[in-house]
Coordinates of C-alpha atoms in Angstrom, one line a residue:
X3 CA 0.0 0.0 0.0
X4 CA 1.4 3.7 -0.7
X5 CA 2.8 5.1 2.2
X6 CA 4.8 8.0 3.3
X7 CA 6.3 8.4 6.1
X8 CA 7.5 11.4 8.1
X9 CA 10.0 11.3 10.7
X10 CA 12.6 13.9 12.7
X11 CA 10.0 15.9 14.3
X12 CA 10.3 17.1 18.2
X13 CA 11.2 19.8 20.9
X14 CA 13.7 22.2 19.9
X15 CA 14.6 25.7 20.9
X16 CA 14.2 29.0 18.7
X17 CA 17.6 28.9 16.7
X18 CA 18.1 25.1 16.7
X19 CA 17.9 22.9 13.6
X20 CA 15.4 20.0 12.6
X21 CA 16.0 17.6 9.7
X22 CA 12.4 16.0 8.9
X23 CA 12.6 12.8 6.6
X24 CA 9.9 11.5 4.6
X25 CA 10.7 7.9 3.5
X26 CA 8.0 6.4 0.8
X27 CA 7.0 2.9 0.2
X28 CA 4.8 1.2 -2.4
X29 CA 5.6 3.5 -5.0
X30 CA 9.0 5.1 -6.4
X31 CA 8.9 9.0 -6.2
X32 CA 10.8 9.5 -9.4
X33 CA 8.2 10.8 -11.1
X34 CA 6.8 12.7 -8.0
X35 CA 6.9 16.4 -7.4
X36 CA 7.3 16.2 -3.8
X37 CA 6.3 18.4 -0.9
X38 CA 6.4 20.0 2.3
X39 CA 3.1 21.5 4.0
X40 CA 2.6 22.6 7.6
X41 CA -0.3 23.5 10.1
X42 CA -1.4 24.4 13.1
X43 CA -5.0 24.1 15.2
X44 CA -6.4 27.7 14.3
X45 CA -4.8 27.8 10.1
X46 CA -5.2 25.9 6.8
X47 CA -2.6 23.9 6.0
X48 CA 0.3 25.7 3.9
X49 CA 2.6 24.6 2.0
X50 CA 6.4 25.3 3.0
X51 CA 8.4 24.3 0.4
X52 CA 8.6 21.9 -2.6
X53 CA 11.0 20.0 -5.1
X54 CA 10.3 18.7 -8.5
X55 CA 11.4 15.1 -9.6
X56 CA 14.8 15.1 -10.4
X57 CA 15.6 18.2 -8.1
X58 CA 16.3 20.3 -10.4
X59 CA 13.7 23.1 -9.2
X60 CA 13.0 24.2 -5.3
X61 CA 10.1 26.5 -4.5
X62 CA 9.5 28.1 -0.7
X63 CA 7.3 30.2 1.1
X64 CA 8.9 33.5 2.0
X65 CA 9.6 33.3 6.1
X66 CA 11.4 30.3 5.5
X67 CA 13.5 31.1 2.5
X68 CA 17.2 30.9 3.4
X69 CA 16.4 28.6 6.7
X70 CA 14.9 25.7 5.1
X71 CA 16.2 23.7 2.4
X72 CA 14.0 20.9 1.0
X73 CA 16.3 17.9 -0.8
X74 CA 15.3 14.1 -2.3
X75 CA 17.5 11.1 -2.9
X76 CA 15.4 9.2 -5.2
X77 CA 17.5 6.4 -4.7
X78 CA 16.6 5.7 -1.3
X79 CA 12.9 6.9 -2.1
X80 CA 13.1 9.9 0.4
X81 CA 12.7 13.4 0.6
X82 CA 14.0 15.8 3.2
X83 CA 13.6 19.3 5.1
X84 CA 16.3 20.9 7.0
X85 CA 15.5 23.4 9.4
X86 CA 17.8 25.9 10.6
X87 CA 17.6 29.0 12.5
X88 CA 14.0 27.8 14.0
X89 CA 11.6 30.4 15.5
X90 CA 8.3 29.9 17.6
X91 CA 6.0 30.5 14.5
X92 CA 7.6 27.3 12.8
X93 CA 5.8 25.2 15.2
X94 CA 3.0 23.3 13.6
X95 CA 2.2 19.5 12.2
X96 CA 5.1 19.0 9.3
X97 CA 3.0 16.6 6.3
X98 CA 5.0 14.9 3.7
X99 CA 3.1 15.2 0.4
X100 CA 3.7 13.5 -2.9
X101 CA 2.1 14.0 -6.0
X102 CA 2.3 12.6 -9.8
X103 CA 4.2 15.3 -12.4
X104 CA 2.7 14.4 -15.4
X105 CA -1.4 14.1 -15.0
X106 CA -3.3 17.2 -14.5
X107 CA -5.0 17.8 -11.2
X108 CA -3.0 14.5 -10.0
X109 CA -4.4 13.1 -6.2
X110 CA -1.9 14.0 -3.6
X111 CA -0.8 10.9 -1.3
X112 CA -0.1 12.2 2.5
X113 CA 1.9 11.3 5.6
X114 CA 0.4 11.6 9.0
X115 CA 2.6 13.9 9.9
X116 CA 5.4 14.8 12.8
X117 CA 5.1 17.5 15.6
X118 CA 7.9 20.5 15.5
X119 CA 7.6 22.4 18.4
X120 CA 9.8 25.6 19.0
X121 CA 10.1 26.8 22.5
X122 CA 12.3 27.8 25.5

């Protein structure tokens, strides 16, 4: 069954660094533009930053430009997010998000997710 994964999440204080992993399984994400979306209770779900199939293009919200840095090894079937320079309004539910390139209005598949919480 198509699965993903996420993983890396936890407690960390403003100005630490988080790498989140998002490992998938019944499927190769070669052909996948992959993704990074966060939320918290009182927002829709956003997405943070995303890569295209070989790598070749990254894309990311503006507060986390130059902090974050979204990378895949398609060879191990994973996608990652480093996390540097945290702050307090980083804190949300991290969902790895995967989604065909070459069908229009392609289904996304979804992790469950994995907690980042920024605080003193």
């Amino acid at each position: 069954q198509v699965q993903l994964v996420e993983s890396g999440g936890g407690l960390v204080q403003p100005g630490g660094s988080l790498r989140l992993s998002c490992a998938a399984s019944g499927f190769t994400i070669n052909n996948h533009a992959m993704s990074w979306y966060r939320q918290t209770p009182g927002k829709e779900r956003e997405l943070v930053a995303g890569i295209s199939p070989l790598g070749r293009s990254t894309d990311y919200i503006h507060s986390v430009k130059g902090r974050f840095t979204i990378s895949r090894d398609n060879a191990k079937n994973t996608v990652y997010l480093q996390m540097n320079s945290l702050n307090p309004e980083d804190t949300a539910v991290y969902y790895c998000s995967a989604r065909y390139a070459y069908v229009r209005d392609a289904i996304n598949y979804w992790g469950k997710g994995t907690l980042v919480t920024v605080s003193s």
